[in-house]
Coordinates of C-alpha atoms in Angstrom, one line a residue:
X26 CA 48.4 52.3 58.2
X27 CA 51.8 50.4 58.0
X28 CA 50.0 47.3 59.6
X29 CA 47.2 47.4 57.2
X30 CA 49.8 47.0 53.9
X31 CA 51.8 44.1 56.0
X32 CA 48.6 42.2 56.9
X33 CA 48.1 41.0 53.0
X34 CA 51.5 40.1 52.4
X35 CA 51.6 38.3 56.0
X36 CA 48.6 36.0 55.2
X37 CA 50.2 35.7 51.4
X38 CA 53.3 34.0 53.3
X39 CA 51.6 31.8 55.1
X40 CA 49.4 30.5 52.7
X41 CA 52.3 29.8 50.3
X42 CA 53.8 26.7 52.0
X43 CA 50.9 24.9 52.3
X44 CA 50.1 25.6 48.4
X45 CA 53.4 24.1 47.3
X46 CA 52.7 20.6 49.6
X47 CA 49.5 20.4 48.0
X48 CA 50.9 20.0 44.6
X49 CA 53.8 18.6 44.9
X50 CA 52.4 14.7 44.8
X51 CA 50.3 15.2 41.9
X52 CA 53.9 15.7 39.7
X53 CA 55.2 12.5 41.8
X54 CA 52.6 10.4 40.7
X55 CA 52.8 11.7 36.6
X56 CA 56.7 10.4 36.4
X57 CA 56.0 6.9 38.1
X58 CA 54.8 5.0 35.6
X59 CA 55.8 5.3 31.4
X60 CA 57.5 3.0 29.0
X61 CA 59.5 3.5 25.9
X62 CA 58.8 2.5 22.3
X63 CA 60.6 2.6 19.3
X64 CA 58.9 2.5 15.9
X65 CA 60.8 2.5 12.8
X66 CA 59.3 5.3 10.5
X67 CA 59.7 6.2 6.6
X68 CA 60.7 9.6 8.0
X69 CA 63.0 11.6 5.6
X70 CA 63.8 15.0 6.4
X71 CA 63.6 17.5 9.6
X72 CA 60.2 18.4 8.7
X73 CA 59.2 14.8 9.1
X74 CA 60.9 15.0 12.4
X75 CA 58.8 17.8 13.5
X76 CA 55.3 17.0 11.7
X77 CA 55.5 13.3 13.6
X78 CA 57.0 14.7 16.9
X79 CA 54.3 17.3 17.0
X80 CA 51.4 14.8 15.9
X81 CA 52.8 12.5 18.8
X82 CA 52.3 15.4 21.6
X83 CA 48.8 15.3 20.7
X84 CA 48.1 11.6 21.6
X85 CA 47.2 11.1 25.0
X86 CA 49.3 9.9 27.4
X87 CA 52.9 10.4 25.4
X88 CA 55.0 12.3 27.7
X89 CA 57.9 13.0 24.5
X90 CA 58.3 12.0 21.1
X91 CA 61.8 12.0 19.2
X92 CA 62.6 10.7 16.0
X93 CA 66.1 10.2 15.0
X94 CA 66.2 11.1 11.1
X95 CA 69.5 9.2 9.9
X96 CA 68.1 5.9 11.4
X97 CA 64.3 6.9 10.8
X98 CA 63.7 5.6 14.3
X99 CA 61.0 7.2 16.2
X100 CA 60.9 7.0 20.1
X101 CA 57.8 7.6 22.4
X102 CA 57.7 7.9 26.0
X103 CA 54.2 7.4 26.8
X104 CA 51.6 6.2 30.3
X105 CA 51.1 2.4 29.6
X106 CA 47.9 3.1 31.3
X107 CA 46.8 5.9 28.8
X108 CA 47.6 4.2 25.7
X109 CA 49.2 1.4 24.1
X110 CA 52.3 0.9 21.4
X111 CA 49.8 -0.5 19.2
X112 CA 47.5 3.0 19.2
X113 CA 50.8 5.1 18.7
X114 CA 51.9 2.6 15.6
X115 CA 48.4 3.9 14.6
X116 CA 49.2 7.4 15.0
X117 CA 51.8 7.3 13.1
X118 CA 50.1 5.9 10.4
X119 CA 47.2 9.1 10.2
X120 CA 50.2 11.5 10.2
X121 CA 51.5 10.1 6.7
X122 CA 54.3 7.6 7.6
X123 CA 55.2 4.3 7.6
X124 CA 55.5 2.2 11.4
X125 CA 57.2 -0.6 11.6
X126 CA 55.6 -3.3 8.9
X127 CA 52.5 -1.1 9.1
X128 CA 52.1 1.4 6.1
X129 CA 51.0 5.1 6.0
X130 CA 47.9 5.8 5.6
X131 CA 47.4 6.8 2.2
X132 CA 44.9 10.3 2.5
X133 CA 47.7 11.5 4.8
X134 CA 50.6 10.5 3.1
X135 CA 49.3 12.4 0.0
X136 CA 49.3 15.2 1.8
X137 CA 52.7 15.2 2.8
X138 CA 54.9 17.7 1.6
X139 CA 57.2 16.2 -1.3
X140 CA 60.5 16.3 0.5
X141 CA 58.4 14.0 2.8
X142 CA 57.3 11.2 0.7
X143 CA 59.5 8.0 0.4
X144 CA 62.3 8.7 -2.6
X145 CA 62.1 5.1 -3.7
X146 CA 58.6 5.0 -4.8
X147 CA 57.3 6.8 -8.1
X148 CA 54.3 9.1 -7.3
X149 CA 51.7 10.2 -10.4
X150 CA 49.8 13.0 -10.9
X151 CA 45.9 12.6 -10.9
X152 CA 45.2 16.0 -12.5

């Protein structure tokens, strides 16, 4: 009886090493090869901070996303082979803000909360 209840955990032992070897170069080959961008954003609060970051974690390839609200400047570590600066300036723009010289897309800058929106520009009502 006693041999019978090792005999699982036995063949769960030995199985276990050979598990870990087998994925242990797939997470070697993820963090070989990313770059870094910087975009400069019209970010203005700590919910823009976490609307872009969040956006960003959706876009394949980025690995992180931080923006740095006092200097507005957003950096993305992303695969150069999934995607390119250029496609993330562009994701930036569909979440609302500003990148770089590029402006924010206007649908999704409208729907920006108001503590969001730039404070130097003068928004109207369509009601």
């Amino acid at each position: 009886m006693k041999f019978l209840l090792a005999l699982p955990l036995f063949a769960l032992l030995s199985f276990s090493p050979n598990a870990q070897a087998q994925t242990a170069p797939a997470t070697a080959a993820k963090t070989g090869n990313v770059a870094t961008a910087q975009f400069k954003t019209s970010a203005v609060c700590d919910m823009c901070k976490a609307r872009l970051e969040k956006s960003l974690a959706y876009e394949k390839g980025v690995q992180s996303a931080t923006l740095d609200v006092p200097s507005k400047v957003l950096t993305v570590t992303y695969r150069p082979d999934k995607t390119t600066p250029a496609n993330l300036r562009t994701a930036v723009q569909k979440t609302g803000y500003d990148a770089d010289e590029l402006t924010a897309d206007a649908r999704a800058y409208n729907r920006l909360p108001d503590c969001c929106k730039k404070t130097n520009t003068v928004h109207t009502d369509a009601h």
